[in-house]
């Protein structure tokens, strides 16, 4: 695990291609896209087969609050992208500030969503019917991805506290990509989640 | 390349520096912390061979039970476990890890002219995750709780109500676990293929084996999540009382099948595509001719994987789904055969146009083409819905997929073992015994699997542990069992030859067969850093471009693209392979093994339903990932 | 040059995208029609099926045209010629064959959609 002691080299020109880490994240997101595709397809498959959806006795989903929260989450793509731009230009302080802003909003979103999730669980349970099962699985999977994104943000802030390197820039690039994906997916998930009440 | 020529003093100095930079720790510690793609390939090779043996024993036990009617060598419950484990082992623990983990890992960086994979530590992690998942699944065998609902584990049989023990939980969690290993390996391959090609190797100059691995890797990335979701649903239903698959609570038993086969059909192309890649490597070498219609063959490899994502419900033609929906799957299933046909024509015409030398590897490819044509023909018959409905769940299906899986996937693996044995071990195998081992294996395969077509058409169902006498099936079953033992003898002869040759074979030199791809342009076995100088590439058969190889020798002496300042490899642009930057690669690390252990323990705790402890191991995984990424390459 | 690049990628990916969309759409439509929930939707099934098939066939044909034109424009190069034109030629050749396959798949899907109108199983 020892770091090699290497002679200092001249600064390298900016490469043309995206870094390996970006490509790795892109492919991982491709896999997650299919994962969510399978969850969404399951939702609609079970819905096509049902006469009542939600089943009789289950309350319809709330519409306004989930949509508003999702809109707030989607806006965090802006500070994330700006943070990436700042990092690519070498402006570390701006990077850290924008990342912290994004993290604060994302964490607030997450906290509120968990509160709503637990509230839903108190009212209807996955053990009742396929509707509840796929509802909680789909929404829970989305929240899990948000949680992972929060961890990535925290990790980046920790690493960036000691400076900006090419490696950490790639990490930020990949994380920003991750958040754009999660935010886009959040729209699909929330529209599906509230669709019976629309 | 400078391996056979006399090296100048400066060249020797550079090689000495590279040796020092890239050497790994000796002994067991070296193997546990390795990130060298060749060592990881060797780890995969021997582990998958062990699982192949286990799957083979399971097969022989089943064939022994089925040799005679009304036999009771094995009872039905034990037979169900063997049958399920045979399928799970051969598919998830043998064929895929062998083709991409062993062959892919060892060969892809070499064929690309790179020094390692894009993510060397991730590569090691994929191995440890594979080993962990295999051990978890096989623990079930030793606890007499092996999965027993078939390799595709249909519900409702697999639900808690009918399968109360942990058997199916081993299956579901084991496959989710195994899927993580394959997914990270696949991501690694795609990034390596896109970014780490030697400068000059634009996409149109990649070897066909690499195209095959690219197609396989993309398929794995896009197919596995469906299986993961399916298994997660199953566990949520079994463990926490969710309702996905039971109709009484709004679920659907067919949901399992749709998700499973959305994965399962691409899976069968994932199984066979690397074999195509191996065939397209062996044929030009022994036919001494470039592959005919190279662009079409490359595209066919990607096309068959792509169209293969649209045919999944042809595994469900007998489930009662409306024909108005099934017809699209029938249409796509008819089209998916065409790219494979293009490849078969290209392979045979290349051999005919060349001056073929029928050494053992080419013989195995001949066997492969024979079995693939037969298996492909029976496969295309299933595209016709009425025929499929008549033969579903009979031995006709078993015949088809064993001709493809054994005949078309394993034969190239066996041929590839002979072909690349000199490169990996530095010694030549014994040719006459190799040829004999081919004929024995070929005969055994034909005798084992061909009668299954007939007995299937005579009505023998699959997955039965015994059958009555007097139905006309007896003689066929007996010959299949005899065939299985002949096949086993052939395989043992192959392995015996390789083991003997490993210790007593004559030295092979770098290029005993005059191969066209870059692995033959370096020593046998290659040094840790693969190439002393990053090769000059101007065609898909770089080792046949002797002036480029002479240019390499000049570059080595002059120090161009030797990259001896650290653990370095070049990165190129994705489409056209222009040199883009020099990357500093990680060297040995304990993190992959550590994370592998934590993930294994996480899955064990999930299996035992100790969710809090599982959460603790999950947190440890996160911390391990933090430690892993805290190690950064040296900054310019 | 830029034009050849764009045509090459459209040629390579257009037919595949067209078939994928048509295949998915036809599956979705027939599942909707033949299931309890979807049966309540009132829409011109045949119209959608024809529309989706014609649109997909048109895109696949356009992709084939793009591939052939690009292959002809780069025909003095070998498939393993130097990039970028060599690479463009390679993909244009491959796409010229691939789009024929996708066109066939699209047409076959369309025939299947037209033939089976009831929701019974065989």
XYZ file of C-alpha atoms in Angstrom, chain B residues 200 202-205 211 290-291 294-296 298-299 303 306-307 309-312 320-332 334-335 338-339 342 385 389 538-541 575-578, chain C residues 5 9 12 16-17 19-20 23 26-27 30-31 33-34 49 78-84 86-87 90-91 93-95 97-98 100-102 104-105 108-110 112-113 116-122:
96
model
C -3.405 3.989 -32.695
C -9.096 3.153 -32.905
C -12.395 1.324 -32.426
C -12.113 -0.222 -35.893
C -8.750 -1.764 -35.026
C -15.604 -6.744 -29.365
C -7.611 -12.527 -41.479
C -11.261 -12.946 -40.521
C -14.408 -8.369 -40.082
C -16.760 -5.372 -39.623
C -19.801 -7.606 -39.988
C -17.692 -7.379 -34.975
C -21.139 -5.891 -35.436
C -26.152 -7.050 -32.528
C -28.718 -6.063 -28.384
C -31.584 -7.902 -30.075
C -32.795 -8.006 -24.951
C -36.066 -8.059 -26.888
C -36.875 -11.770 -26.966
C -37.282 -12.778 -23.330
C -51.107 -18.431 -21.408
C -50.037 -14.870 -22.192
C -52.182 -13.558 -25.083
C -50.753 -14.384 -28.481
C -51.156 -10.730 -29.446
C -48.308 -9.988 -27.003
C -46.216 -13.103 -27.645
C -46.045 -12.535 -31.382
C -43.495 -9.721 -31.024
C -41.175 -12.009 -29.134
C -41.545 -14.631 -31.842
C -40.670 -12.038 -34.475
C -37.578 -10.843 -32.650
C -36.500 -15.161 -35.613
C -34.335 -12.139 -36.328
C -29.263 -13.870 -38.300
C -26.159 -12.239 -36.775
C -23.297 -14.260 -40.443
C -44.930 -20.591 -30.879
C -45.702 -25.084 -26.799
C -2.123 0.196 -37.076
C -4.417 -2.802 -37.606
C -6.526 -5.378 -35.711
C -3.711 -7.954 -36.179
C -13.395 6.562 -30.599
C -10.110 7.059 -32.360
C -7.454 5.978 -29.902
C -5.331 9.135 -29.878
C -19.389 11.693 -38.222
C -23.606 7.592 -35.618
C -25.267 2.996 -36.393
C -31.565 0.061 -33.260
C -33.373 2.915 -31.538
C -36.759 -1.051 -33.392
C -36.394 -0.671 -29.632
C -40.932 -3.170 -29.926
C -46.209 -2.595 -29.290
C -45.612 -4.624 -26.130
C -50.919 -5.088 -26.348
C -50.398 -5.525 -22.602
C -55.321 -3.817 -24.284
C -55.345 -7.355 -22.980
C -49.828 0.180 -33.984
C -10.022 -0.065 -45.671
C -12.102 -1.066 -42.663
C -8.941 -0.942 -40.528
C -7.762 2.335 -42.014
C -6.508 5.235 -39.914
C -9.017 7.120 -37.791
C -11.223 9.034 -38.011
C -11.205 4.511 -41.302
C -13.282 4.172 -38.162
C -15.931 0.527 -40.473
C -19.053 1.566 -38.596
C -20.225 -0.832 -43.290
C -21.434 -2.544 -40.154
C -24.480 -0.302 -39.873
C -25.916 -4.571 -42.685
C -27.371 -4.052 -39.224
C -31.423 -4.255 -42.818
C -31.856 -6.586 -39.890
C -33.654 -3.971 -37.824
C -36.810 -6.770 -41.042
C -37.546 -6.950 -37.342
C -42.169 -8.579 -38.842
C -43.390 -6.899 -35.661
C -45.862 -4.884 -37.720
C -47.602 -9.672 -36.047
C -49.469 -6.691 -34.666
C -53.369 -10.909 -33.978
C -56.204 -8.669 -32.897
C -57.968 -10.757 -30.268
C -56.592 -11.230 -26.796
C -56.891 -14.997 -26.663
C -53.977 -17.285 -25.990
C -53.087 -20.215 -28.219
